[in-house]
Short mmCIF file of C-alpha atoms in Angstrom, two decimals:
data_model
loop_
_atom_site.label_atom_id
_atom_site.label_comp_id
_atom_site.label_asym_id
_atom_site.label_seq_id
_atom_site.Cartn_x
_atom_site.Cartn_y
_atom_site.Cartn_z
CA UNK A 1 -0.07 0.11 0.11
CA UNK A 2 1.51 3.22 -1.17
CA UNK A 3 0.73 6.67 0.13
CA UNK A 4 1.10 9.60 -2.21
CA UNK A 5 -0.59 12.51 -0.68
CA UNK A 6 0.19 16.04 -1.30
CA UNK A 7 0.21 18.64 1.53
CA UNK A 8 -3.14 19.90 2.15
CA UNK A 9 -5.04 16.78 0.47
CA UNK A 10 -7.33 14.87 2.95
CA UNK A 11 -5.83 11.46 3.73
CA UNK A 12 -7.67 8.34 2.41
CA UNK A 13 -8.67 6.31 5.64
CA UNK A 14 -9.55 2.75 4.85
CA UNK A 15 -10.20 1.68 8.33
CA UNK A 16 -11.53 4.96 9.97
CA UNK A 17 -12.99 3.06 13.16
CA UNK A 18 -10.18 0.80 13.80
CA UNK A 19 -8.99 1.18 17.43
CA UNK A 20 -7.32 -2.05 18.16
CA UNK A 21 -4.98 -4.21 16.20
CA UNK A 22 -3.08 -7.46 17.49
CA UNK A 23 -0.67 -9.15 15.13
CA UNK A 24 0.90 -12.49 16.33
CA UNK A 25 3.17 -15.09 14.54
CA UNK A 26 2.69 -13.23 11.14
CA UNK A 27 5.10 -13.37 8.31
CA UNK A 28 4.67 -9.44 7.57
CA UNK A 29 7.78 -7.33 7.22
CA UNK A 30 5.99 -4.18 8.22
CA UNK A 31 2.34 -2.85 9.25
CA UNK A 32 2.43 0.15 7.12
CA UNK A 33 -1.12 -0.10 6.36
CA UNK A 34 -1.76 1.29 9.86
CA UNK A 35 -1.43 4.95 8.31
CA UNK A 36 -5.06 4.33 7.29
CA UNK A 37 -6.25 3.84 10.75
CA UNK A 38 -6.46 7.21 12.41
CA UNK A 39 -8.07 6.23 15.50
CA UNK A 40 -5.92 3.42 16.56
CA UNK A 41 -5.57 3.08 20.50
CA UNK A 42 -3.78 -0.11 20.81
CA UNK A 43 -1.15 -1.97 18.83
CA UNK A 44 0.16 -5.22 20.03
CA UNK A 45 2.70 -7.12 18.00
CA UNK A 46 4.23 -10.41 19.18
CA UNK A 47 6.25 -13.30 17.81
CA UNK A 48 6.56 -12.06 14.32
CA UNK A 49 10.17 -13.28 13.17
CA UNK A 50 10.27 -11.43 9.94
CA UNK A 51 9.04 -7.97 11.24
CA UNK A 52 11.78 -5.45 10.50
CA UNK A 53 9.85 -2.19 11.00
CA UNK A 54 6.44 -1.19 12.09
CA UNK A 55 6.08 1.55 9.30
CA UNK A 56 8.33 0.88 6.32
CA UNK A 57 10.92 3.23 4.63
CA UNK A 58 9.38 5.35 1.73
CA UNK A 59 6.29 7.01 3.34
CA UNK A 60 6.71 10.66 3.29
CA UNK A 61 6.78 12.88 6.55
CA UNK A 62 3.73 14.70 5.25
CA UNK A 63 1.75 11.53 4.70
CA UNK A 64 2.45 10.51 8.21
CA UNK A 65 1.41 13.82 9.56
CA UNK A 66 -1.77 13.90 7.69
CA UNK A 67 -2.64 10.32 8.56
CA UNK A 68 -2.40 11.20 12.39
CA UNK A 69 -0.41 8.00 12.87
CA UNK A 70 -0.26 7.11 16.46
CA UNK A 71 -1.79 10.42 17.58
CA UNK A 72 -4.47 8.53 19.57
CA UNK A 73 -2.54 5.57 20.61
CA UNK A 74 -2.82 4.36 24.27
CA UNK A 75 -0.86 1.39 24.18
CA UNK A 76 2.15 -0.08 22.08
CA UNK A 77 3.32 -3.52 22.74
CA UNK A 78 6.14 -5.17 20.95
CA UNK A 79 7.18 -8.47 21.99
CA UNK A 80 9.68 -11.12 20.69
CA UNK A 81 10.39 -9.35 17.56
CA UNK A 82 14.18 -10.62 16.79
CA UNK A 83 14.51 -8.60 13.48
CA UNK A 84 12.72 -5.36 14.60
CA UNK A 85 15.04 -2.62 14.04
CA UNK A 86 12.61 0.50 14.18
CA UNK A 87 9.17 1.57 14.54
CA UNK A 88 9.36 4.39 11.93
CA UNK A 89 12.17 6.29 10.29
CA UNK A 90 10.46 9.81 11.11
CA UNK A 91 9.70 10.96 14.46
CA UNK A 92 6.05 10.76 15.58
CA UNK A 93 3.58 12.64 17.90
CA UNK A 94 2.47 10.13 20.44
CA UNK A 95 -0.11 11.60 22.85
CA UNK A 96 0.61 11.94 26.56
CA UNK A 97 0.11 8.82 28.66
CA UNK A 98 1.15 6.30 26.07
CA UNK A 99 2.31 2.90 27.59
CA UNK A 100 5.08 1.18 25.89
CA UNK A 101 5.71 -2.61 26.32
CA UNK A 102 8.87 -3.63 24.57
CA UNK A 103 10.42 -7.09 25.50
CA UNK A 104 12.61 -9.41 23.46
CA UNK A 105 13.30 -6.87 20.65
CA UNK A 106 17.23 -6.80 20.73
CA UNK A 107 17.45 -4.69 17.50
CA UNK A 108 15.12 -1.96 18.74
CA UNK A 109 17.42 0.72 20.22
CA UNK A 110 15.07 3.98 20.24
CA UNK A 111 11.58 5.07 19.91
CA UNK A 112 10.56 7.69 17.28
CA UNK A 113 9.38 10.29 19.96
CA UNK A 114 9.21 13.79 18.64
CA UNK A 115 11.05 16.27 21.04
CA UNK A 116 7.89 17.99 21.85
CA UNK A 117 5.95 14.77 22.67
CA UNK A 118 8.58 13.66 25.16
CA UNK A 119 7.41 16.59 27.51
CA UNK A 120 4.26 14.58 28.25
CA UNK A 121 4.11 11.54 30.53
CA UNK A 122 4.52 8.09 29.12
CA UNK A 123 5.75 4.61 30.60
CA UNK A 124 8.06 2.03 29.24
CA UNK A 125 7.81 -1.52 30.52
CA UNK A 126 10.62 -3.61 29.01
CA UNK A 127 13.77 -5.60 29.24
CA UNK A 128 16.54 -4.45 31.50
CA UNK A 129 18.22 -2.44 28.56
CA UNK A 130 15.27 -0.35 28.07
#
């Protein structure tokens, strides 16, 4: 799925009411289609041995901003993703109070938090390195 939106164009939301996604033991390399779910509140991804990124390279920063990706997220769980290297290449605006659960993701070293978004409260429950 490719997003090719210009600045000022309304995003095309395929999943306007989707609020919760769980993905377990899948063969996906990414979940880039989530940019079409503006009301997403909970994302849990577990035991996906092929997953390298949550949102793949090549999606324009403007497209991510217009989509409101993760702007309503309350919980992000990433568990046992041995190949996961990043959530997204661009920084994202997470709402205050997001609960991050990160376990057994040895390649994931940082979260794509926008510096203004860090001012709010959030929690990280994870491995000792986190």
